[in-house]
Amino acid sequence: MNAKVEAYGVPSVERPKIKATKQLDLTGDSGRQIVKSETKLAMRTHQKTFKKLADM
């Protein structure tokens, strides 16, 4: 990748690796709300897929 970028005259830069530090807590009312909203989004986004799976 660096050679491809440098071919266009853009210098490559080493970036620090950042590790995730936050833990997602799904317990309690706020966690329940997160799960519900993500489920609704998945159902709306993949409606045809779930319909096909239900009819199998």
Tab-separated table of C-alpha atoms in Angstrom:
chain	number	residue	atom	x	y	z
A	1	MET	CA	0.000	0.000	0.000
A	2	ASN	CA	2.798	2.422	0.830
A	3	ALA	CA	4.389	1.980	-2.590
A	4	LYS	CA	1.053	2.701	-4.276
A	5	VAL	CA	0.579	5.894	-2.288
A	6	GLU	CA	4.155	7.057	-2.778
A	7	ALA	CA	3.835	6.551	-6.544
A	8	TYR	CA	1.495	9.569	-6.550
A	9	GLY	CA	3.955	11.707	-4.597
A	10	VAL	CA	2.225	11.380	-1.228
A	11	PRO	CA	4.554	10.419	1.615
A	12	SER	CA	3.406	7.490	3.765
A	13	VAL	CA	3.022	8.135	7.476
A	14	GLU	CA	3.246	5.584	10.283
A	15	ARG	CA	0.155	5.877	12.441
A	16	PRO	CA	-0.057	4.626	16.035
A	17	LYS	CA	-2.202	1.579	16.713
A	18	ILE	CA	-5.100	2.581	18.947
A	19	LYS	CA	-6.736	-0.161	20.975
A	20	ALA	CA	-10.393	0.019	21.970
A	21	THR	CA	-10.736	0.808	25.652
A	22	LYS	CA	-14.491	1.187	26.085
A	23	GLN	CA	-16.558	-1.861	26.996
A	24	LEU	CA	-20.151	-1.901	25.785
A	25	ASP	CA	-22.498	-2.632	28.678
A	26	LEU	CA	-25.845	-4.029	27.539
A	27	THR	CA	-27.291	-4.583	30.994
A	28	GLY	CA	-30.119	-2.471	32.300
A	29	ASP	CA	-32.639	-0.273	30.527
A	30	SER	CA	-30.131	1.544	28.331
A	31	GLY	CA	-28.678	-1.756	27.109
A	32	ARG	CA	-32.151	-3.079	26.387
A	33	GLN	CA	-32.898	0.045	24.349
A	34	ILE	CA	-29.661	-0.367	22.340
A	35	VAL	CA	-30.512	-3.981	21.516
A	36	LYS	CA	-34.086	-3.071	20.511
A	37	SER	CA	-33.044	-0.214	18.244
A	38	GLU	CA	-30.291	-2.249	16.555
A	39	THR	CA	-32.719	-5.146	16.054
A	40	LYS	CA	-35.305	-2.859	14.468
A	41	LEU	CA	-32.649	-1.441	12.157
A	42	ALA	CA	-31.496	-4.918	11.112
A	43	MET	CA	-35.075	-6.058	10.522
A	44	ARG	CA	-35.823	-2.987	8.414
A	45	THR	CA	-32.569	-3.202	6.456
A	46	HIS	CA	-32.746	-6.935	5.710
A	47	GLN	CA	-36.491	-7.365	5.478
A	48	LYS	CA	-36.438	-9.531	2.332
A	49	THR	CA	-33.725	-11.791	3.731
A	50	PHE	CA	-35.706	-12.482	6.901
A	51	LYS	CA	-38.835	-13.118	4.835
A	52	LYS	CA	-36.992	-15.719	2.719
A	53	LEU	CA	-35.558	-17.381	5.832
A	54	ALA	CA	-39.007	-17.543	7.434
A	55	ASP	CA	-40.469	-19.241	4.351
A	56	MET	CA	-37.816	-21.970	4.186
